[in-house]
């Protein structure tokens, strides 16, 4: 069973987020079709537009972020989290 977070406020702030207060609902992928959408190496300049598209289609995704990119794109990274997307670690700088 997957837990997906419902949409949160549209505004993005730097205040601390308490995940225990977020509302969730359950989807049982053994009963309904499910897919997983993932994005790597962000956030980037295109992530804001991507978040708008995902919101428009009521789709959640997992973002595997680079630490150095997340440090620069703090508001975009926080927005993805607040919109209920999952955040995963994809290293600090993705060196080969």
Short mmCIF file of N, CA, C and O in Angstrom, two decimals:
data_model
loop_
_atom_site.label_atom_id
_atom_site.label_comp_id
_atom_site.label_asym_id
_atom_site.label_seq_id
_atom_site.Cartn_x
_atom_site.Cartn_y
_atom_site.Cartn_z
N UNK A 1 0.85 -1.18 0.00
CA UNK A 1 0.00 0.00 0.00
C UNK A 1 0.89 1.23 0.00
O UNK A 1 1.80 1.34 0.81
N UNK A 2 0.61 2.13 -0.89
CA UNK A 2 1.36 3.37 -0.99
C UNK A 2 0.58 4.49 -0.31
O UNK A 2 -0.63 4.55 -0.41
N UNK A 3 1.27 5.35 0.37
CA UNK A 3 0.65 6.51 0.99
C UNK A 3 1.05 7.74 0.19
O UNK A 3 2.23 8.00 -0.01
N UNK A 4 0.08 8.46 -0.29
CA UNK A 4 0.33 9.68 -1.05
C UNK A 4 -0.21 10.86 -0.26
O UNK A 4 -1.29 10.78 0.31
N UNK A 5 0.51 11.93 -0.25
CA UNK A 5 0.07 13.11 0.48
C UNK A 5 -0.87 13.94 -0.37
O UNK A 5 -0.65 14.11 -1.55
N UNK A 6 -1.94 14.46 0.28
CA UNK A 6 -2.83 15.36 -0.43
C UNK A 6 -2.13 16.68 -0.65
O UNK A 6 -1.17 17.01 0.02
N UNK A 7 -2.63 17.45 -1.60
CA UNK A 7 -2.03 18.74 -1.90
C UNK A 7 -2.04 19.66 -0.72
O UNK A 7 -3.00 19.71 0.03
N UNK A 8 -0.95 20.38 -0.54
CA UNK A 8 -0.82 21.34 0.53
C UNK A 8 -1.02 22.74 -0.02
O UNK A 8 -1.31 22.91 -1.18
N UNK A 9 -0.85 23.73 0.82
CA UNK A 9 -1.01 25.12 0.43
C UNK A 9 -0.15 25.44 -0.79
O UNK A 9 0.92 24.90 -0.97
N UNK A 10 -0.62 26.36 -1.63
CA UNK A 10 0.13 26.78 -2.81
C UNK A 10 1.35 27.61 -2.44
O UNK A 10 2.34 27.63 -3.14
N UNK A 11 1.28 28.32 -1.32
CA UNK A 11 2.41 29.17 -0.96
C UNK A 11 3.58 28.33 -0.48
O UNK A 11 3.40 27.27 0.10
N UNK A 12 4.77 28.81 -0.76
CA UNK A 12 5.99 28.14 -0.34
C UNK A 12 6.69 29.06 0.65
O UNK A 12 6.92 30.22 0.38
N UNK A 13 7.00 28.50 1.82
CA UNK A 13 7.74 29.28 2.80
C UNK A 13 8.91 28.45 3.28
O UNK A 13 9.02 27.28 3.00
N UNK A 14 9.76 29.07 4.04
CA UNK A 14 10.91 28.35 4.57
C UNK A 14 10.64 27.86 5.99
O UNK A 14 11.55 27.44 6.67
N UNK A 15 9.38 27.91 6.42
CA UNK A 15 9.07 27.44 7.77
C UNK A 15 9.21 25.92 7.82
O UNK A 15 9.09 25.22 6.82
N UNK A 16 9.41 25.42 9.03
CA UNK A 16 9.60 23.98 9.22
C UNK A 16 8.29 23.25 8.93
O UNK A 16 7.23 23.67 9.35
N UNK A 17 8.37 22.14 8.22
CA UNK A 17 7.21 21.35 7.86
C UNK A 17 7.13 20.16 8.78
O UNK A 17 8.12 19.47 9.00
N UNK A 18 5.95 19.92 9.34
CA UNK A 18 5.74 18.78 10.22
C UNK A 18 5.00 17.69 9.45
O UNK A 18 3.78 17.79 9.27
N UNK A 19 5.70 16.64 8.96
CA UNK A 19 5.04 15.62 8.15
C UNK A 19 3.95 14.86 8.89
O UNK A 19 3.06 14.31 8.27
N UNK A 20 3.98 14.83 10.22
CA UNK A 20 2.98 14.08 10.97
C UNK A 20 1.61 14.73 10.87
O UNK A 20 0.60 14.09 11.16
N UNK A 21 1.52 15.99 10.46
CA UNK A 21 0.24 16.67 10.35
C UNK A 21 -0.34 16.59 8.95
O UNK A 21 -1.44 17.05 8.72
N UNK A 22 0.39 16.01 8.01
CA UNK A 22 -0.07 15.94 6.64
C UNK A 22 -1.13 14.85 6.48
O UNK A 22 -1.00 13.76 7.04
N UNK A 23 -2.17 15.15 5.70
CA UNK A 23 -3.21 14.17 5.44
C UNK A 23 -2.74 13.23 4.34
O UNK A 23 -2.12 13.66 3.38
N UNK A 24 -3.05 11.97 4.46
CA UNK A 24 -2.66 10.99 3.44
C UNK A 24 -3.88 10.16 3.05
O UNK A 24 -4.89 10.14 3.74
N UNK A 25 -3.78 9.49 1.92
CA UNK A 25 -4.77 8.51 1.54
C UNK A 25 -4.03 7.31 1.00
O UNK A 25 -2.86 7.40 0.66
N UNK A 26 -4.69 6.18 0.95
CA UNK A 26 -4.03 4.94 0.56
C UNK A 26 -4.45 4.50 -0.83
O UNK A 26 -5.60 4.65 -1.21
N UNK A 27 -3.50 3.97 -1.56
CA UNK A 27 -3.76 3.36 -2.86
C UNK A 27 -3.17 1.96 -2.81
O UNK A 27 -2.00 1.80 -2.49
N UNK A 28 -3.98 0.96 -3.09
CA UNK A 28 -3.52 -0.42 -3.11
C UNK A 28 -3.26 -0.81 -4.56
O UNK A 28 -4.20 -1.02 -5.33
N UNK A 29 -1.99 -0.88 -4.94
CA UNK A 29 -1.63 -1.16 -6.34
C UNK A 29 -1.94 -2.58 -6.77
O UNK A 29 -1.81 -2.90 -7.95
N UNK A 30 -2.34 -3.44 -5.85
CA UNK A 30 -2.80 -4.78 -6.25
C UNK A 30 -4.25 -4.73 -6.72
O UNK A 30 -4.74 -5.68 -7.32
N UNK A 31 -4.93 -3.60 -6.47
CA UNK A 31 -6.33 -3.46 -6.86
C UNK A 31 -6.55 -2.45 -7.98
O UNK A 31 -7.54 -2.52 -8.69
N UNK A 32 -5.65 -1.50 -8.11
CA UNK A 32 -5.76 -0.48 -9.16
C UNK A 32 -4.41 -0.34 -9.85
O UNK A 32 -3.37 -0.55 -9.24
N UNK A 33 -4.41 0.00 -11.14
CA UNK A 33 -3.13 0.17 -11.85
C UNK A 33 -2.32 1.32 -11.27
O UNK A 33 -2.86 2.37 -10.95
N UNK A 34 -1.04 1.11 -11.12
CA UNK A 34 -0.14 2.13 -10.58
C UNK A 34 1.13 2.19 -11.43
O UNK A 34 1.56 1.18 -11.98
N UNK A 35 1.69 3.38 -11.49
CA UNK A 35 3.02 3.56 -12.08
C UNK A 35 3.81 4.46 -11.15
O UNK A 35 3.24 5.20 -10.35
N UNK A 36 5.12 4.41 -11.26
CA UNK A 36 5.98 5.29 -10.48
C UNK A 36 6.71 6.21 -11.46
O UNK A 36 7.29 5.76 -12.45
N UNK A 37 6.65 7.50 -11.18
CA UNK A 37 7.34 8.49 -12.01
C UNK A 37 8.48 9.05 -11.18
O UNK A 37 8.28 9.50 -10.05
N UNK A 38 9.69 9.01 -11.73
CA UNK A 38 10.86 9.52 -11.02
C UNK A 38 11.62 10.51 -11.89
O UNK A 38 11.60 10.42 -13.11
N UNK A 39 12.27 11.45 -11.23
CA UNK A 39 13.12 12.43 -11.89
C UNK A 39 14.44 12.49 -11.13
O UNK A 39 14.44 12.53 -9.90
N UNK A 40 15.54 12.48 -11.86
CA UNK A 40 16.88 12.49 -11.26
C UNK A 40 17.61 13.80 -11.55
O UNK A 40 17.32 14.48 -12.53
N UNK A 41 18.58 14.09 -10.71
CA UNK A 41 19.57 15.14 -10.92
C UNK A 41 19.06 16.57 -10.75
O UNK A 41 19.71 17.50 -11.16
N UNK A 42 17.94 16.77 -10.14
CA UNK A 42 17.43 18.13 -9.94
C UNK A 42 17.62 18.56 -8.50
O UNK A 42 18.37 17.92 -7.77
N UNK A 43 16.93 19.59 -8.12
CA UNK A 43 16.07 20.41 -8.95
C UNK A 43 16.89 21.29 -9.90
O UNK A 43 18.04 21.57 -9.65
N UNK A 44 16.22 21.67 -11.00
CA UNK A 44 16.89 22.50 -12.00
C UNK A 44 15.95 23.64 -12.40
O UNK A 44 14.87 23.79 -11.84
N UNK A 45 16.34 24.37 -13.41
CA UNK A 45 15.52 25.48 -13.88
C UNK A 45 14.18 25.01 -14.45
O UNK A 45 13.24 25.79 -14.53
N UNK A 46 14.07 23.75 -14.83
CA UNK A 46 12.84 23.23 -15.41
C UNK A 46 11.90 22.62 -14.37
O UNK A 46 10.75 22.31 -14.68
N UNK A 47 12.36 22.46 -13.14
CA UNK A 47 11.56 21.77 -12.12
C UNK A 47 10.29 22.54 -11.77
O UNK A 47 9.24 21.93 -11.54
N UNK A 48 10.34 23.86 -11.75
CA UNK A 48 9.15 24.65 -11.42
C UNK A 48 8.04 24.39 -12.43
O UNK A 48 6.89 24.15 -12.05
N UNK A 49 8.36 24.40 -13.71
CA UNK A 49 7.37 24.11 -14.75
C UNK A 49 6.87 22.67 -14.63
O UNK A 49 5.68 22.40 -14.77
N UNK A 50 7.78 21.74 -14.34
CA UNK A 50 7.40 20.34 -14.16
C UNK A 50 6.41 20.20 -13.01
O UNK A 50 5.41 19.50 -13.11
N UNK A 51 6.66 20.89 -11.89
CA UNK A 51 5.73 20.83 -10.76
C UNK A 51 4.36 21.38 -11.14
O UNK A 51 3.33 20.85 -10.70
N UNK A 52 4.33 22.42 -11.96
CA UNK A 52 3.05 22.96 -12.44
C UNK A 52 2.29 21.92 -13.27
O UNK A 52 1.08 21.75 -13.11
N UNK A 53 3.00 21.22 -14.14
CA UNK A 53 2.37 20.20 -14.98
C UNK A 53 1.86 19.04 -14.13
O UNK A 53 0.74 18.55 -14.34
N UNK A 54 2.66 18.59 -13.18
CA UNK A 54 2.23 17.50 -12.31
C UNK A 54 0.99 17.89 -11.51
O UNK A 54 0.05 17.10 -11.35
N UNK A 55 0.97 19.12 -11.02
CA UNK A 55 -0.20 19.61 -10.27
C UNK A 55 -1.44 19.63 -11.17
O UNK A 55 -2.52 19.19 -10.77
N UNK A 56 -1.28 20.14 -12.39
CA UNK A 56 -2.40 20.22 -13.34
C UNK A 56 -3.03 18.86 -13.59
O UNK A 56 -4.24 18.73 -13.72
N UNK A 57 -2.21 17.81 -13.61
CA UNK A 57 -2.69 16.46 -13.90
C UNK A 57 -2.89 15.62 -12.63
O UNK A 57 -3.16 14.42 -12.73
N UNK A 58 -2.74 16.25 -11.46
CA UNK A 58 -2.93 15.57 -10.17
C UNK A 58 -2.07 14.31 -10.06
O UNK A 58 -2.53 13.25 -9.67
N UNK A 59 -0.78 14.47 -10.42
CA UNK A 59 0.17 13.37 -10.42
C UNK A 59 1.27 13.65 -9.39
O UNK A 59 1.74 14.77 -9.27
N UNK A 60 1.65 12.62 -8.66
CA UNK A 60 2.77 12.71 -7.71
C UNK A 60 3.96 11.96 -8.29
O UNK A 60 3.79 11.00 -9.05
N UNK A 61 5.15 12.41 -7.94
CA UNK A 61 6.38 11.80 -8.46
C UNK A 61 7.41 11.71 -7.33
O UNK A 61 7.21 12.26 -6.25
N UNK A 62 8.49 11.03 -7.62
CA UNK A 62 9.62 10.98 -6.72
C UNK A 62 10.77 11.72 -7.38
O UNK A 62 11.10 11.46 -8.54
N UNK A 63 11.36 12.65 -6.64
CA UNK A 63 12.49 13.43 -7.13
C UNK A 63 13.75 12.97 -6.42
O UNK A 63 13.83 13.08 -5.19
N UNK A 64 14.70 12.41 -7.16
CA UNK A 64 15.99 12.04 -6.61
C UNK A 64 16.92 13.22 -6.87
O UNK A 64 17.37 13.46 -7.98
N UNK A 65 17.16 13.99 -5.81
CA UNK A 65 17.83 15.28 -5.96
C UNK A 65 19.32 15.19 -5.66
O UNK A 65 19.78 14.35 -4.89
N UNK A 66 20.04 16.11 -6.29
CA UNK A 66 21.45 16.30 -5.98
C UNK A 66 21.54 17.32 -4.86
O UNK A 66 20.86 18.36 -4.90
N UNK A 67 22.37 17.04 -3.88
CA UNK A 67 22.51 17.94 -2.74
C UNK A 67 22.90 19.34 -3.14
O UNK A 67 22.33 20.32 -2.67
N UNK A 68 23.86 19.47 -4.07
CA UNK A 68 24.31 20.81 -4.46
C UNK A 68 23.21 21.57 -5.21
O UNK A 68 23.10 22.78 -5.09
N UNK A 69 22.37 20.88 -5.96
CA UNK A 69 21.26 21.53 -6.66
C UNK A 69 20.16 21.93 -5.69
O UNK A 69 19.59 23.01 -5.80
N UNK A 70 19.88 21.06 -4.74
CA UNK A 70 18.86 21.37 -3.74
C UNK A 70 19.27 22.56 -2.88
O UNK A 70 18.43 23.36 -2.47
N UNK A 71 20.56 22.70 -2.64
CA UNK A 71 21.05 23.82 -1.85
C UNK A 71 20.81 25.14 -2.59
O UNK A 71 20.46 26.14 -1.97
N UNK A 72 20.97 25.14 -3.89
CA UNK A 72 20.77 26.35 -4.70
C UNK A 72 19.28 26.60 -4.95
O UNK A 72 18.83 27.74 -4.94
N UNK A 73 18.52 25.55 -5.17
CA UNK A 73 17.09 25.65 -5.51
C UNK A 73 16.22 25.31 -4.30
O UNK A 73 15.30 24.50 -4.39
N UNK A 74 16.49 25.92 -3.16
CA UNK A 74 15.80 25.57 -1.91
C UNK A 74 14.28 25.70 -2.01
O UNK A 74 13.55 24.81 -1.57
N UNK A 75 13.78 26.78 -2.56
CA UNK A 75 12.33 26.97 -2.64
C UNK A 75 11.66 25.96 -3.55
O UNK A 75 10.57 25.47 -3.26
N UNK A 76 12.31 25.62 -4.65
CA UNK A 76 11.76 24.62 -5.57
C UNK A 76 11.74 23.25 -4.90
O UNK A 76 10.75 22.52 -4.99
N UNK A 77 12.80 22.92 -4.23
CA UNK A 77 12.89 21.65 -3.51
C UNK A 77 11.81 21.58 -2.43
O UNK A 77 11.11 20.56 -2.31
N UNK A 78 11.64 22.63 -1.67
CA UNK A 78 10.62 22.69 -0.61
C UNK A 78 9.22 22.62 -1.23
O UNK A 78 8.34 21.94 -0.69
N UNK A 79 9.01 23.28 -2.34
CA UNK A 79 7.70 23.24 -3.00
C UNK A 79 7.34 21.81 -3.40
O UNK A 79 6.21 21.36 -3.19
N UNK A 80 8.29 21.08 -3.97
CA UNK A 80 8.02 19.68 -4.36
C UNK A 80 7.60 18.86 -3.15
O UNK A 80 6.63 18.10 -3.21
N UNK A 81 8.30 19.03 -2.04
CA UNK A 81 7.96 18.30 -0.82
C UNK A 81 6.56 18.69 -0.33
O UNK A 81 5.74 17.83 -0.01
N UNK A 82 6.29 19.99 -0.28
CA UNK A 82 5.00 20.46 0.23
C UNK A 82 3.83 20.04 -0.66
O UNK A 82 2.71 19.92 -0.18
N UNK A 83 4.09 19.80 -1.93
CA UNK A 83 3.04 19.36 -2.84
C UNK A 83 2.82 17.85 -2.74
O UNK A 83 1.99 17.29 -3.45
N UNK A 84 3.56 17.17 -1.88
CA UNK A 84 3.33 15.75 -1.65
C UNK A 84 4.19 14.81 -2.47
O UNK A 84 3.97 13.61 -2.47
N UNK A 85 5.18 15.35 -3.16
CA UNK A 85 6.09 14.50 -3.91
C UNK A 85 7.13 13.92 -2.95
O UNK A 85 7.48 14.54 -1.95
N UNK A 86 7.59 12.72 -3.27
CA UNK A 86 8.64 12.12 -2.45
C UNK A 86 9.99 12.65 -2.89
O UNK A 86 10.21 12.93 -4.07
N UNK A 87 10.90 12.78 -1.91
CA UNK A 87 12.24 13.28 -2.18
C UNK A 87 13.24 12.19 -1.80
O UNK A 87 13.17 11.64 -0.70
N UNK A 88 14.14 11.88 -2.72
CA UNK A 88 15.18 10.90 -2.47
C UNK A 88 16.55 11.50 -2.73
O UNK A 88 16.69 12.49 -3.45
N UNK A 89 17.57 10.91 -2.14
CA UNK A 89 18.94 11.39 -2.27
C UNK A 89 19.59 10.76 -3.51
O UNK A 89 19.53 9.55 -3.71
N UNK A 90 20.22 11.61 -4.33
CA UNK A 90 20.91 11.13 -5.54
C UNK A 90 22.37 11.60 -5.51
O UNK A 90 22.94 11.94 -6.55
N UNK A 91 22.94 11.67 -4.34
CA UNK A 91 24.32 12.07 -4.06
C UNK A 91 24.43 13.59 -3.97
O UNK A 91 23.47 14.32 -4.18
N UNK A 92 25.62 14.05 -3.66
CA UNK A 92 25.84 15.50 -3.53
C UNK A 92 26.00 16.16 -4.90
O UNK A 92 25.38 17.16 -5.20
N UNK A 93 26.85 15.55 -5.77
CA UNK A 93 27.15 16.22 -7.03
C UNK A 93 27.23 15.29 -8.24
O UNK A 93 27.59 15.71 -9.32
N UNK A 94 26.91 14.04 -8.05
CA UNK A 94 26.79 13.07 -9.16
C UNK A 94 28.10 12.95 -9.97
O UNK A 94 28.09 12.89 -11.20
N UNK A 95 29.23 12.91 -9.29
CA UNK A 95 30.49 12.69 -10.01
C UNK A 95 30.51 11.30 -10.60
O UNK A 95 29.99 10.36 -10.03
N UNK A 96 31.15 11.16 -11.76
CA UNK A 96 31.27 9.84 -12.39
C UNK A 96 32.22 8.96 -11.58
O UNK A 96 33.17 9.41 -11.01
#
